[in-house]
Tab-separated table of C-alpha atoms in Angstrom:
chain	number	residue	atom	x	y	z
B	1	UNK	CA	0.000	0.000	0.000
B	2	UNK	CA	2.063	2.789	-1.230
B	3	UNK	CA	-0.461	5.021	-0.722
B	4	UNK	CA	-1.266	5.207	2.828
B	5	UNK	CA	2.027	6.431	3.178
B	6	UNK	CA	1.141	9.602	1.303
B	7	UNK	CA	-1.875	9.563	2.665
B	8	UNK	CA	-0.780	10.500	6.227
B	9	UNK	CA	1.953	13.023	4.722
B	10	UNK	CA	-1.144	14.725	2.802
B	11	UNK	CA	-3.472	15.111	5.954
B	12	UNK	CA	0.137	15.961	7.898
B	13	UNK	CA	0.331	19.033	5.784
B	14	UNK	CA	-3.372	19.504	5.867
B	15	UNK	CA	-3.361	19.595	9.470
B	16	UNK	CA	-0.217	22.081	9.617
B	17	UNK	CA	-1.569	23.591	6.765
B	18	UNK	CA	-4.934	24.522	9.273
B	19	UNK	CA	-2.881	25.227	12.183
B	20	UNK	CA	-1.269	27.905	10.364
B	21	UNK	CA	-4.397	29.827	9.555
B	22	UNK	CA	-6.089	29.647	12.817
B	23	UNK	CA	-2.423	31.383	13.904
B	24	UNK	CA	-2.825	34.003	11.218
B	25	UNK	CA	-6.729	34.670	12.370
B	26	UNK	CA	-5.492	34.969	15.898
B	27	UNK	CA	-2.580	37.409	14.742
B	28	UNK	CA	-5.040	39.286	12.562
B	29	UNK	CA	-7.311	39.704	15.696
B	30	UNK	CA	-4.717	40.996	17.802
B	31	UNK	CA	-2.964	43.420	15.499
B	32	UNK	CA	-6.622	44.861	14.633
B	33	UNK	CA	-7.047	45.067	18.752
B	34	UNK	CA	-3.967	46.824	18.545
B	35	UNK	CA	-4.608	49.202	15.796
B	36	UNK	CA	-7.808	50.242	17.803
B	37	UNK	CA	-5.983	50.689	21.268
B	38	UNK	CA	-3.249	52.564	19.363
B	39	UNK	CA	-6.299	54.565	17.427
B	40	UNK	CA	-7.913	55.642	21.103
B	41	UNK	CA	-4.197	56.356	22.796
B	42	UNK	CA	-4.425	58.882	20.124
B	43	UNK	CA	-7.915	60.607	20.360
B	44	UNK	CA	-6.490	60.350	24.284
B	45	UNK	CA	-3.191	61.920	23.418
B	46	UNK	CA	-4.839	65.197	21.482
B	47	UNK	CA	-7.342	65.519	24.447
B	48	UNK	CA	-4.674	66.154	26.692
B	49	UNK	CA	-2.590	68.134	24.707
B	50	UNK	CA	-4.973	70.300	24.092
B	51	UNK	CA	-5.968	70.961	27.646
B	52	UNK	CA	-2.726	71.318	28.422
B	53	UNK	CA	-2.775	74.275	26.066
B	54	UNK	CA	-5.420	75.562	27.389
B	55	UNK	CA	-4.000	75.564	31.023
B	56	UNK	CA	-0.969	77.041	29.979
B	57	UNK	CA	-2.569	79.723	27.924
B	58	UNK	CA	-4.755	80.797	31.137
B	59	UNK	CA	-1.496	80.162	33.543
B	60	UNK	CA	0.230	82.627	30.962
B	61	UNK	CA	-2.564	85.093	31.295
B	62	UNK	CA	-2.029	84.652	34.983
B	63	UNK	CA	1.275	85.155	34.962
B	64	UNK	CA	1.329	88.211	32.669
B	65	UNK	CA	-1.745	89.550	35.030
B	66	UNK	CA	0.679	89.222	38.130
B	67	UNK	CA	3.469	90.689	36.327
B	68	UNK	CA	5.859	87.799	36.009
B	69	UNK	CA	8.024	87.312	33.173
B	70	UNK	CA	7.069	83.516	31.877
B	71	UNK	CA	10.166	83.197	29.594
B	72	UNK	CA	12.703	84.481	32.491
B	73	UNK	CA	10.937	81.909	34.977
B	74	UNK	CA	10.977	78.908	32.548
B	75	UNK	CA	15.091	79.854	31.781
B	76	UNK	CA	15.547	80.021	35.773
B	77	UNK	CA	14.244	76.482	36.228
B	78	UNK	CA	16.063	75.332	33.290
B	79	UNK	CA	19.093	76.915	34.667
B	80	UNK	CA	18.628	75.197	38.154
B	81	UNK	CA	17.779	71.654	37.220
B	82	UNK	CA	20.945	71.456	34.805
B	83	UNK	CA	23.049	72.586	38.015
B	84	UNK	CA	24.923	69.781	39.820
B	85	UNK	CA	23.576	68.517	42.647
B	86	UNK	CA	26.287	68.766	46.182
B	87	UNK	CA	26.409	66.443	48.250
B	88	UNK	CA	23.143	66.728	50.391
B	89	UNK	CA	21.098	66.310	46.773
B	90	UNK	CA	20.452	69.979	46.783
B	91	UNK	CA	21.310	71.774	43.454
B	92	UNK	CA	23.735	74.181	44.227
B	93	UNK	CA	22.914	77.640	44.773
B	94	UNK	CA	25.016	80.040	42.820
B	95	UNK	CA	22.827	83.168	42.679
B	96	UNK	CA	22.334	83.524	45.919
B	97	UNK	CA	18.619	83.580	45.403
B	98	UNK	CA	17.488	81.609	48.583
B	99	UNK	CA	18.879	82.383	51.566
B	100	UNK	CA	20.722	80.310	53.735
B	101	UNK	CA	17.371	78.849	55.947
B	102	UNK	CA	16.167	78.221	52.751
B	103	UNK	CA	13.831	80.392	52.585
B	104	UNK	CA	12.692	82.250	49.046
B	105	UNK	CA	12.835	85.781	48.996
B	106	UNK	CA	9.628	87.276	49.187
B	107	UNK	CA	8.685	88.956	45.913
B	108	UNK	CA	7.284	92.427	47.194
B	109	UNK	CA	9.531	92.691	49.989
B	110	UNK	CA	12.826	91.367	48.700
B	111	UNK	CA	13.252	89.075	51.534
B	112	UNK	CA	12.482	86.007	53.164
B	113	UNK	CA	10.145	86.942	55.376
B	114	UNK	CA	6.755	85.888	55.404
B	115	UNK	CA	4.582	89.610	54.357
């Protein structure tokens, strides 16, 4: 019987042969899961960058209401976190902004006393 041997090699590559797709229709599922959870991160994404512009629009407005200069504010912070740290993990003070209880100086006043 020379053909039962091909038989079985036939419904061996049948059998692989059906494996292999239901693989591909799970992988098809999940990349379309994907593509929507991806899709959704994105809708999510814009929301939030666009409130974000909004809050820094009206903390801008704020700012410029109270008389503070954004751009010098956001260059001081820069300037601070690039500063190494000393040994206690404190950024080191070079401007002699704070003073030495640690105190910030009190923008009317000049000092670091509370008004």
């Amino acid at each position: 019987m020379p053909l039962g041997g091909a038989t079985k090699k036939i419904q061996k590559i049948l059998d692989t042969a059906e494996e292999l797709y239901n693989r591909i229709v799970e992988l098809r599922e999940q990349v379309m899961e994907v593509r929507e959870t991806v899709q959704d991160t994105n809708a999510r994404v814009a929301t939030l960058e666009n409130k974000l512009d909004q809050q820094g629009a009206i903390l801008e407005a704020l700012a410029e209401h109270e008389g503070i200069d954004v751009d010098e504010l956001v260059t001081e912070v820069a300037i601070e976190e690039a500063e190494p740290e000393d040994g206690e993990g404190n950024a080191a003070s070079h401007d002699g902004s704070a003073d030495g209880d640690g105190s910030i100086p009190d923008a009317e006043t000049g000092d670091g006393s509370a008004g």
